[in-house]
Coordinates of C-alpha atoms and ligand atoms in Angstrom, one line a residue:
M1 CA -75.7 64.2 62.9
D2 CA -78.8 67.1 63.2
F3 CA -81.8 66.3 61.3
P4 CA -84.8 69.2 59.7
R5 CA -85.2 72.3 62.5
H6 CA -88.6 71.7 61.4
D7 CA -88.7 67.8 63.0
T8 CA -90.5 67.2 65.6
E9 CA -89.4 66.6 69.8
A10 CA -90.1 63.2 69.3
A11 CA -87.2 62.6 66.1
Q12 CA -84.8 65.1 68.1
R13 CA -85.5 63.4 70.7
T14 CA -84.8 59.6 69.3
R15 CA -81.3 61.1 67.5
D16 CA -79.9 62.1 69.6
N17 CA -80.3 58.3 71.7
I18 CA -79.2 57.0 68.6
A19 CA -76.2 59.5 68.8
R20 CA -74.7 58.1 71.8
H21 CA -76.1 54.8 71.1
A22 CA -73.5 55.2 68.0
E23 CA -70.6 56.3 70.9
Q24 CA -70.7 53.2 71.7
A25 CA -70.4 51.8 68.2
R26 CA -67.7 53.0 67.7
D27 CA -65.9 50.8 69.6
W28 CA -67.4 47.6 68.1
H29 CA -65.8 45.3 66.0
L30 CA -68.0 42.6 63.2
A31 CA -65.5 39.6 65.2
D32 CA -66.4 40.8 68.9
L33 CA -70.1 41.0 68.0
F34 CA -70.3 37.9 65.8
R35 CA -68.4 36.0 68.6
D36 CA -71.0 37.7 71.3
D37 CA -74.1 35.7 69.6
P38 CA -74.1 33.1 68.0
R39 CA -77.6 33.7 66.9
R40 CA -77.0 37.0 64.8
F41 CA -77.4 36.1 61.4
E42 CA -81.0 34.4 63.0
T43 CA -81.5 37.6 64.6
L44 CA -80.4 40.1 61.0
S45 CA -81.3 38.1 58.8
H46 CA -85.2 38.5 56.5
Q47 CA -86.5 37.3 53.6
A48 CA -88.9 37.9 50.8
C49 CA -89.9 37.8 47.4
G50 CA -87.0 35.5 47.0
L51 CA -84.1 37.4 48.2
L52 CA -82.4 37.6 51.2
A53 CA -81.1 40.0 53.1
D54 CA -78.1 39.6 55.7
L55 CA -77.5 42.8 57.7
S56 CA -75.5 40.8 60.6
K57 CA -71.9 41.7 59.0
Q58 CA -72.7 45.5 59.1
R59 CA -71.9 47.3 62.8
L60 CA -74.9 47.4 64.5
T61 CA -77.5 45.3 66.9
S62 CA -81.0 44.9 67.1
E63 CA -81.0 47.9 69.3
T64 CA -80.3 49.2 66.7
L65 CA -82.6 48.9 64.4
D66 CA -85.4 48.9 66.8
L67 CA -84.0 53.2 67.6
L68 CA -82.8 54.1 63.8
T69 CA -87.1 52.5 63.6
E70 CA -87.8 54.7 65.7
L71 CA -86.8 57.6 64.5
A72 CA -88.6 56.6 60.8
R73 CA -91.5 56.1 62.9
A74 CA -91.2 60.3 64.1
R75 CA -90.2 61.2 61.0
G76 CA -93.4 60.4 59.5
L77 CA -92.6 57.1 57.3
E78 CA -95.8 55.5 57.3
H79 CA -97.6 58.7 56.7
W80 CA -94.7 59.1 53.5
I81 CA -95.3 55.1 52.4
H82 CA -98.8 56.0 52.3
C83 CA -98.9 60.3 50.6
L84 CA -96.5 57.9 47.7
F85 CA -99.4 55.0 46.6
D86 CA -102.0 57.3 47.5
G87 CA -100.7 59.3 44.6
G88 CA -99.9 62.1 46.5
E89 CA -97.9 64.9 45.7
V90 CA -94.7 63.2 47.2
N91 CA -92.3 64.9 44.2
W92 CA -93.3 68.8 45.6
T93 CA -90.8 70.7 43.8
E94 CA -92.3 69.4 40.1
Q95 CA -95.6 69.5 42.3
R96 CA -96.7 65.8 41.5
P97 CA -97.2 62.3 42.5
A98 CA -94.2 59.1 41.9
M99 CA -96.7 56.1 40.6
H100 CA -93.7 54.3 39.1
W101 CA -95.3 51.6 41.7
R102 CA -98.5 52.1 39.9
L103 CA -96.9 50.5 36.5
R104 CA -96.0 47.2 37.9
E105 CA -100.2 46.9 39.2
D106 CA -102.8 45.0 37.6
P107 CA -104.8 46.2 33.9
Q108 CA -108.0 47.2 35.7
R109 CA -105.9 49.2 38.4
A110 CA -103.6 50.5 35.3
P111 CA -105.8 49.8 32.3
D112 CA -103.5 53.4 30.9
V113 CA -100.6 51.4 31.8
H114 CA -101.5 47.9 30.3
A115 CA -102.9 50.0 27.6
Q116 CA -99.4 50.9 26.7
L117 CA -98.1 47.4 27.4
T118 CA -100.7 46.0 24.8
R119 CA -99.2 48.4 21.8
M120 CA -95.3 47.4 23.4
E121 CA -96.4 43.7 22.9
R122 CA -98.1 44.3 18.9
M123 CA -94.9 46.0 18.3
V124 CA -92.2 43.1 20.0
K125 CA -94.1 40.6 18.2
R126 CA -94.1 42.0 14.9
I127 CA -90.5 42.4 15.1
H128 CA -90.1 38.6 16.7
S129 CA -91.5 36.9 14.1
G130 CA -89.9 39.1 11.3
Q131 CA -93.4 41.0 9.8
W132 CA -92.0 44.5 11.2
R133 CA -90.2 45.5 7.8
G134 CA -88.0 47.8 6.9
C135 CA -88.2 50.0 3.5
E136 CA -86.4 47.8 1.5
G137 CA -89.3 45.0 3.4
D138 CA -86.6 43.4 5.1
A139 CA -87.2 42.0 8.4
I140 CA -85.3 43.8 11.3
T141 CA -82.4 42.0 12.4
D142 CA -81.2 45.0 14.8
V143 CA -82.2 47.5 17.2
V144 CA -80.5 50.5 18.2
N145 CA -81.8 52.0 21.9
V146 CA -80.8 55.2 21.5
G147 CA -81.1 56.7 25.3
V148 CA -79.6 58.3 28.1
G149 CA -79.9 58.3 31.6
G150 CA -82.7 56.2 32.6
S151 CA -83.8 56.0 29.2
D152 CA -80.4 53.8 29.1
L153 CA -78.9 52.9 31.9
G154 CA -81.9 50.4 33.0
P155 CA -83.2 49.2 30.2
L156 CA -79.4 47.4 29.3
M157 CA -78.5 46.9 32.8
A158 CA -81.9 44.4 32.4
S159 CA -81.6 43.2 29.2
F160 CA -77.9 42.2 30.1
A161 CA -78.6 40.7 32.9
L162 CA -81.6 38.3 31.7
S163 CA -80.2 37.6 28.2
E164 CA -80.0 34.1 28.8
Y165 CA -84.1 34.0 28.9
R166 CA -85.4 34.0 25.3
P167 CA -88.7 35.2 23.8
E168 CA -91.2 32.5 23.7
Q169 CA -91.5 33.1 20.0
G170 CA -90.3 33.6 17.0
Q171 CA -86.7 35.3 16.4
R172 CA -84.9 37.9 18.9
P173 CA -83.1 40.8 17.1
R174 CA -79.7 41.6 18.4
L175 CA -79.9 45.3 20.6
H176 CA -76.8 47.5 20.7
F177 CA -77.5 50.6 23.5
V178 CA -76.7 53.9 22.8
S179 CA -76.0 57.2 25.3
S180 CA -72.9 59.0 25.0
M181 CA -73.6 62.4 23.3
D182 CA -70.0 62.1 21.4
G183 CA -70.7 60.0 18.8
S184 CA -68.3 57.9 20.0
Q185 CA -70.8 54.9 20.6
I186 CA -72.9 55.1 17.7
A187 CA -70.5 55.8 14.5
P188 CA -68.4 52.8 14.6
L189 CA -71.8 50.8 15.7
L190 CA -73.2 52.2 12.4
D191 CA -70.5 50.8 10.6
E192 CA -71.6 47.7 11.4
L193 CA -75.4 47.8 10.4
N194 CA -77.3 46.9 7.6
P195 CA -79.6 50.3 7.3
A196 CA -82.5 48.1 5.6
T197 CA -82.4 45.8 8.6
T198 CA -82.0 48.4 11.3
L199 CA -84.3 50.0 13.6
I200 CA -83.6 53.0 16.0
V201 CA -85.8 52.8 19.4
V202 CA -85.5 56.4 20.1
S203 CA -85.7 56.4 24.1
S204 CA -86.9 60.1 25.9
K205 CA -88.7 61.4 28.2
S206 CA -88.7 64.6 27.5
F207 CA -87.7 64.4 24.2
T208 CA -85.4 67.5 24.5
T209 CA -82.6 65.8 26.0
V210 CA -79.7 67.1 23.8
D211 CA -77.5 64.0 24.5
T212 CA -80.2 61.1 22.4
L213 CA -81.2 63.7 20.1
S214 CA -77.9 64.4 18.2
N215 CA -77.4 60.6 18.3
A216 CA -81.1 60.1 16.9
G217 CA -80.1 63.0 14.2
T218 CA -77.0 60.8 13.3
A219 CA -78.9 57.9 13.4
R220 CA -81.8 59.4 11.0
C221 CA -79.1 60.9 8.3
W222 CA -77.8 57.3 7.9
L223 CA -81.1 55.9 7.0
Q224 CA -82.2 59.4 5.2
D225 CA -78.6 59.1 3.0
A226 CA -78.6 54.9 2.3
F227 CA -83.0 55.1 1.4
P228 CA -83.1 58.9 -0.2
E229 CA -86.0 58.4 -2.4
Q230 CA -88.0 57.1 0.8
N231 CA -87.8 60.0 3.2
G232 CA -91.6 58.8 5.0
A233 CA -90.6 55.2 4.7
V234 CA -88.0 55.9 6.2
L235 CA -89.3 57.6 9.6
R236 CA -92.5 54.7 9.4
C237 CA -90.5 51.8 8.8
H238 CA -87.5 51.7 11.2
F239 CA -87.9 54.6 14.0
I240 CA -89.9 53.9 17.2
G241 CA -90.1 56.8 19.5
I242 CA -90.3 56.0 23.6
S243 CA -91.8 59.0 25.6
A244 CA -94.1 61.5 27.5
Q245 CA -94.8 64.2 25.3
P246 CA -96.3 62.4 22.3
S247 CA -96.3 65.7 20.2
R248 CA -92.2 66.2 20.1
M249 CA -92.4 62.7 19.2
G250 CA -94.0 63.6 16.2
E251 CA -92.8 67.4 15.6
W252 CA -89.3 64.6 15.2
G253 CA -91.0 62.3 12.8
I254 CA -92.0 59.8 14.3
H255 CA -95.0 58.2 13.1
E256 CA -98.1 58.5 15.4
D257 CA -98.3 53.7 15.3
N258 CA -95.2 54.1 16.1
Q259 CA -95.5 55.6 19.0
L260 CA -95.1 54.4 22.9
Q261 CA -96.2 56.6 26.2
F262 CA -96.0 57.3 28.8
W263 CA -96.3 59.3 31.5
D264 CA -95.1 62.6 33.4
W265 CA -95.5 61.5 37.2
V266 CA -92.5 58.4 36.3
G267 CA -89.6 59.9 37.1
G268 CA -86.5 58.9 34.3
R269 CA -85.0 56.4 36.6
Y270 CA -87.7 54.6 37.6
S271 CA -88.7 54.9 34.0
L272 CA -87.7 51.1 33.0
W273 CA -90.5 49.0 34.4
S274 CA -93.0 51.5 31.4
T275 CA -92.5 51.3 27.6
I276 CA -88.8 52.7 28.2
G277 CA -88.3 48.6 29.1
L278 CA -89.2 47.8 25.0
P279 CA -85.7 46.4 25.2
I280 CA -86.0 44.5 27.7
A281 CA -89.4 42.8 26.2
L282 CA -87.0 42.5 23.2
T283 CA -84.3 40.6 24.7
V284 CA -86.6 38.2 26.5
G285 CA -89.9 38.2 25.7
M286 CA -93.8 39.8 26.8
D287 CA -94.1 37.2 29.4
S288 CA -91.0 37.4 31.5
F289 CA -91.0 41.2 31.1
R290 CA -94.3 41.0 32.8
E291 CA -92.6 38.4 35.3
L292 CA -90.5 41.0 35.9
L293 CA -92.6 43.3 36.4
A294 CA -95.2 40.7 38.5
G295 CA -91.3 40.3 41.1
A296 CA -91.5 43.9 41.5
H297 CA -95.4 44.2 42.3
E298 CA -94.5 41.4 45.1
M299 CA -91.3 44.1 46.4
D300 CA -94.3 47.0 46.7
R301 CA -96.9 45.1 48.3
H302 CA -94.1 43.2 51.2
F303 CA -92.8 47.0 51.3
I304 CA -96.6 48.4 52.3
E305 CA -97.9 45.2 54.4
S306 CA -94.3 44.1 56.7
P307 CA -94.4 44.9 59.9
W308 CA -90.9 47.2 59.7
D309 CA -88.9 44.9 62.0
R310 CA -88.7 42.5 58.8
N311 CA -89.3 44.9 56.1
L312 CA -85.8 44.7 53.5
P313 CA -86.6 48.5 52.3
V314 CA -87.0 49.8 54.8
L315 CA -84.4 48.1 56.9
M316 CA -82.1 48.7 54.1
G317 CA -82.5 52.2 54.3
L318 CA -81.8 53.0 57.9
V319 CA -78.8 50.8 58.1
D320 CA -77.8 52.6 55.3
V321 CA -78.1 56.1 57.1
W322 CA -76.7 54.7 60.2
N323 CA -74.0 54.3 58.3
L324 CA -73.5 57.2 57.1
N325 CA -75.3 59.8 59.3
F326 CA -73.6 57.9 63.0
L327 CA -71.0 56.3 61.5
D328 CA -69.5 58.5 58.8
I329 CA -69.1 56.0 56.3
T330 CA -69.3 58.3 53.5
A331 CA -68.9 55.6 50.9
R332 CA -70.9 52.2 49.7
A333 CA -69.3 49.2 47.1
V334 CA -72.4 47.9 45.4
L335 CA -70.5 44.5 43.9
P336 CA -72.4 42.3 42.6
Y337 CA -70.5 38.0 42.6
D338 CA -72.6 37.5 38.8
G339 CA -71.3 39.2 34.8
R340 CA -74.6 39.4 34.7
L341 CA -75.6 42.1 36.8
K342 CA -72.7 43.5 35.0
H343 CA -74.7 46.8 34.8
L344 CA -76.2 46.7 37.6
P345 CA -73.8 49.5 39.8
A346 CA -74.2 52.4 37.0
Y347 CA -77.8 52.3 37.4
L348 CA -77.5 52.0 40.8
E349 CA -75.5 54.9 41.1
Q350 CA -78.5 56.8 39.4
L351 CA -81.3 56.3 41.0
E352 CA -79.8 56.3 44.1
M353 CA -77.6 59.8 43.7
E354 CA -79.7 61.4 41.1
S355 CA -82.8 60.5 43.7
N356 CA -80.9 61.8 46.9
G357 CA -77.7 63.7 46.1
K358 CA -79.8 67.0 47.3
S359 CA -79.5 69.1 50.0
V360 CA -82.3 71.2 50.9
T361 CA -85.0 70.0 52.5
R362 CA -89.2 69.6 52.4
A363 CA -88.8 72.7 54.4
G364 CA -86.7 74.7 51.9
E365 CA -83.9 74.7 54.7
T366 CA -80.1 73.3 53.9
V367 CA -79.4 70.0 55.6
D368 CA -75.9 70.0 57.6
Y369 CA -75.9 66.0 57.1
H370 CA -74.4 63.7 55.1
T371 CA -77.9 62.6 52.3
C372 CA -76.2 59.7 49.2
P373 CA -72.8 58.0 50.1
V374 CA -70.9 58.1 47.2
I375 CA -71.8 54.7 45.4
W376 CA -69.5 53.0 42.8
G377 CA -69.5 49.6 42.2
E378 CA -67.7 46.8 39.8
V379 CA -68.5 43.0 39.5
G380 CA -67.1 41.6 42.0
P381 CA -64.6 39.2 41.3
N382 CA -63.1 41.6 38.5
A383 CA -63.1 44.1 41.5
Q384 CA -61.4 41.5 43.1
H385 CA -58.1 42.7 41.5
A386 CA -58.6 46.0 41.3
F387 CA -60.0 48.2 44.1
Y388 CA -60.5 45.3 47.3
Q389 CA -57.0 46.3 48.2
L390 CA -58.8 49.7 49.1
L391 CA -61.7 48.3 50.8
H392 CA -59.3 45.2 52.8
Q393 CA -56.4 48.1 54.3
G394 CA -57.0 50.8 52.8
T395 CA -57.5 54.3 55.4
Q396 CA -61.5 54.6 54.7
P397 CA -64.4 53.1 55.9
V398 CA -66.4 51.9 52.8
A399 CA -69.8 49.9 53.1
C400 CA -70.3 46.6 51.1
E401 CA -72.7 45.6 49.0
F402 CA -72.4 41.9 47.7
I403 CA -75.1 40.9 45.9
V404 CA -75.6 37.0 44.7
A405 CA -77.3 34.3 43.4
A406 CA -77.7 31.2 45.5
R407 CA -78.4 28.9 42.7
H408 CA -77.0 28.3 39.1
S409 CA -79.7 28.8 36.4
R410 CA -77.2 29.2 33.2
R411 CA -79.6 28.7 30.1
S412 CA -77.0 29.0 27.5
G413 CA -72.8 28.0 27.2
N414 CA -74.3 24.8 25.4
A415 CA -70.4 24.7 24.0
V416 CA -69.0 24.1 27.6
G417 CA -70.4 21.5 29.9
S418 CA -73.3 22.4 32.6
G419 CA -71.0 20.9 35.9
Q420 CA -68.5 23.1 33.8
L421 CA -70.7 25.7 34.7
V422 CA -72.0 24.7 37.9
E423 CA -68.2 24.1 39.4
Q424 CA -67.8 27.9 37.7
H425 CA -71.0 29.4 40.5
Q426 CA -69.8 27.3 43.4
L427 CA -66.4 29.1 43.1
T428 CA -68.1 32.5 42.7
L429 CA -70.3 31.8 46.1
A430 CA -67.6 31.0 47.1
N431 CA -65.2 34.0 47.0
C432 CA -68.3 36.4 47.7
L433 CA -68.7 35.0 50.8
A434 CA -65.0 34.3 51.6
Q435 CA -64.9 38.4 51.0
S436 CA -67.4 39.9 53.3
R437 CA -66.2 37.1 56.2
L438 CA -62.4 38.6 55.4
L439 CA -64.0 42.3 55.7
A440 CA -65.7 41.6 58.0
L441 CA -63.6 39.6 60.5
G442 CA -60.3 40.8 59.5
E443 CA -57.4 38.3 60.8
A444 CA -60.0 37.0 62.9
A445 CA -61.3 34.9 59.8
L446 CA -57.9 33.6 59.5
P447 CA -57.2 32.4 63.4
N448 CA -53.6 30.6 62.0
E449 CA -51.9 33.6 60.8
T450 CA -50.7 34.7 64.1
H451 CA -47.1 37.7 64.1
L452 CA -49.0 39.4 61.2
P453 CA -45.7 41.9 59.8
P454 CA -48.0 45.5 59.8
F455 CA -48.2 45.7 56.3
K456 CA -50.1 42.3 56.0
R457 CA -52.7 43.1 58.5
Y458 CA -56.4 42.9 58.4
R459 CA -58.2 45.6 60.9
G460 CA -62.0 43.5 59.6
N461 CA -64.5 45.9 60.3
Q462 CA -65.9 46.7 57.3
P463 CA -69.8 46.4 57.1
S464 CA -71.6 44.4 54.7
T465 CA -75.0 44.0 53.4
T466 CA -75.6 40.5 51.4
L467 CA -78.1 39.8 49.0
M468 CA -78.4 36.8 48.1
L469 CA -81.2 36.3 45.4
D470 CA -83.0 32.7 45.3
E471 CA -81.6 32.8 41.6
L472 CA -81.3 34.9 38.4
T473 CA -85.2 35.2 37.4
P474 CA -86.8 37.8 35.8
R475 CA -89.3 37.9 38.9
H476 CA -86.3 37.8 40.9
L477 CA -84.8 41.0 39.1
G478 CA -87.7 42.1 39.3
A479 CA -88.1 42.3 43.5
L480 CA -84.1 43.6 43.8
L481 CA -84.8 46.7 41.9
A482 CA -87.7 47.3 43.6
L483 CA -86.5 46.8 46.7
Y484 CA -84.2 49.8 45.8
E485 CA -86.9 52.3 44.4
Q486 CA -88.4 51.9 47.9
K487 CA -84.9 51.7 50.1
V488 CA -84.1 54.8 48.4
F489 CA -87.7 56.6 49.0
V490 CA -87.1 55.1 53.1
Q491 CA -84.1 57.3 53.3
A492 CA -85.8 60.3 51.2
V493 CA -88.0 60.4 53.9
L494 CA -85.3 60.4 56.9
W495 CA -83.1 63.3 55.4
G496 CA -86.6 65.2 54.4
I497 CA -85.7 65.8 50.6
N498 CA -87.3 65.0 48.1
P499 CA -85.4 61.9 45.9
F500 CA -87.6 62.5 42.6
D501 CA -87.0 65.6 41.2
Q502 CA -83.3 66.0 40.4
W503 CA -82.6 70.1 39.6
G504 CA -78.6 69.8 39.9
V505 CA -78.3 68.8 36.7
E506 CA -81.4 70.4 34.9
M507 CA -78.7 73.5 36.2
G508 CA -76.2 71.3 33.7
K509 CA -77.9 71.0 30.9
Q510 CA -79.0 75.0 30.4
I511 CA -74.8 75.5 30.8
A512 CA -73.3 73.3 28.5
R513 CA -75.9 75.1 26.0
D514 CA -74.8 78.8 26.5
M515 CA -71.0 77.1 26.4
T516 CA -72.3 75.2 22.5
Q517 CA -72.5 79.2 21.5
V518 CA -69.8 80.5 22.8
L519 CA -68.0 77.7 21.2
E520 CA -69.7 77.4 17.6
S521 CA -69.0 81.8 17.5
G522 CA -67.2 83.5 20.6
D523 CA -70.5 85.3 21.3
G524 CA -70.3 85.3 25.8
G525 CA -66.9 84.2 26.0
D526 CA -66.1 87.4 28.0
T527 CA -68.6 86.7 30.5
L528 CA -67.5 83.4 31.3
D529 CA -63.9 82.6 34.0
S530 CA -61.0 82.8 33.2
S531 CA -60.2 79.4 33.1
S532 CA -63.2 78.5 31.1
R533 CA -63.0 81.2 28.6
A534 CA -58.8 79.8 27.9
L535 CA -60.6 76.8 27.2
A536 CA -63.0 77.6 25.4
E537 CA -60.6 79.5 22.7
R538 CA -57.8 76.7 22.8
A539 CA -60.8 74.5 21.1
R540 CA -61.7 76.8 18.8
K541 CA -58.2 77.9 17.8
L542 CA -57.2 74.2 16.9
R543 CA -60.4 73.6 15.5
G544 CA -59.8 76.2 13.2
Ligands
F6P601 O1 -80.1 65.0 32.7 C1 -81.1 63.6 34.0 C2 -81.7 63.0 32.9 O2 -83.0 64.2 33.5 C3 -82.4 61.7 33.9 O3 -83.2 62.4 35.6 C4 -82.8 61.3 32.7 O4 -83.2 59.9 33.2 C5 -82.3 61.7 31.6 O5 -81.6 62.9 32.2 C6 -82.5 61.4 30.1 O6 -84.3 62.0 29.9 P1 -85.0 61.9 28.7 O7 -85.6 60.6 29.2 O8 -85.9 63.2 29.3 O9 -84.3 62.2 27.5

C-alpha cells in the first residue's frame, strides 16, 4: 500500500516497516499463534464501558499493533482527535466541525442540545400519557417515522434493539418506520392505520430529501382526505418535524410548536443522539434515552483519555487498517448474535461506508490504496445457515465481527419460562464462540477430525474480533455505537480522508432529478447514453 504523498518521512518509514512485517504475517496461521502464546487472549483483549474487545483472533501480534500505533502517531491522530473535540473544521469540504459528540454532553456544556431534548421530552410525555390528541380528540396509538439514511437507520436500529425497555410512565405507541421512496412501505401501512390516532414524524436533516418528502406528502394527503374539513388541525395534531432547517419545516406545513431541531454540525449518520432519536425515546422513555447518551459519552471520554494501547476505538481502527491495507482483506462481515441487533449491520453499513467510502485525500490527491472495506452482515445464527459456507470454505478472506451480550437480560417474553430463554441465550453464545473458534483455527479446532477429504477441510485463519457486551442495555448500546463512530474517525485519519461528507451521494440525487424529467416528458432523453435512454423509453411506453 502507499499512503498519501504528503506523508511525513516518519509515516513513510513506519508503513514500510509495517509492509515488511506484513510479508511475514502472510505465512501466519491463527492456530499457530494461539499454540505459541498461551497468554494471547490476555495480551490482545481490552475492556471499557462494559464492553470487551477480543482482538486475539485477528492475524496480528502486539508488535503489529505497536507498529500501527506508530503509524497513527505519524499520521497525526493525536492532533485530529483534539481537532474533533475542539470543534475544529474536520469536515473541510463543507467547512464545518463534526460535533455529534456534543449531543451526549451534560447540560452545562451543551445547553442548546438540552433545550431541544427538553422540548422532545415534553412531546414524548404527552404522547405516552395520552395527552397528545389527534384532530378528533383521540389519543395517539401509532407513530410513523418518515425518514431515510441517518434519519431512519439509527432510530430504527436502536428502537428495535431496546424494545424490551419501556417508558417510565404511560403507554408507548406502536412505532413504524417508512423510508423507501417507492411507496411500497407507506401504502400498506396506511391501509392498516387509523388516521384519527396516527402521528407522523417527518425526519430529515436537510428537509429536501425526495424519498422522505414523497412519503410525507402521501401521509399528508391520507390525513387530509380523512379529515377534509380540518386542514389546519391535521397539520397541527398529526405531524412532528425534525430537521436542521426549521424554515423548510415551516414551509412544508409543520406547526412551529411541533418542530424539533438539530444542527448542521451533526452528520445525518451521526444523528440518532439528537432529536432524530425521538422514536427511540418513544420506545424506551426519556430516562433510558439519556442512559444511551451517557453510555456514548463514557466511550467518548475513554477515546480521548485512554492510552492507545488499550483504547478501543483506536485499536479497532488500527485492526481494520491492518486487514485492509496490509493483509488485503477487503470485506468485513458484521455478525450480531442477538436478534435485537438485527438492524445493526444496515446501520453500520451507512456509518462506515458513507463515511469512509472515499478516494480523495485532504491534500486533494487520489488515493492509491483501499479505504473502507465492503461491509455487510446479518444476525449471526441466521447467517450461519446462509453465507457462513463462504466464510468457512470460500476463496475470499473476510474479516468477521461477532457481537454478543454475555448476560441474558430479557425483560419481556412472559409467555415462556425465563429458564427456557436463558437456555436459548446460552445456545446462542455457544454458537457465537464456536464459529469464531472454527473460523480462526480451522480443522485444528477439531483434533479428532483427521484425514478429511478435500471438500470437508476447513483451512481456518479467517480473522475476527469479538465484541462482548456485559448486557444489552441502553447504556451498553450507547457505548457500542460511539465506539464504532470513533473507530470510523480513527480510520479516516489514517487514510487521510474526510469521513463527514458524502458528495458521491449528492451527485446521484442530481442525476435522479434530471431522469425524472426524462421519464415524465421524454425531454432530455437524447442527451443520455443508449442504455439509460432505451430503458426510460421502454418504461414510458409500458406506462402508456
Ligand atoms: O443521501 C445521503 C444522505 O444525505 C445521508 O447522509 C442522510 O442520512 C440521508 O441522505 C438523509 O438525509 P436527510 O436527513 O437530510 O433527509
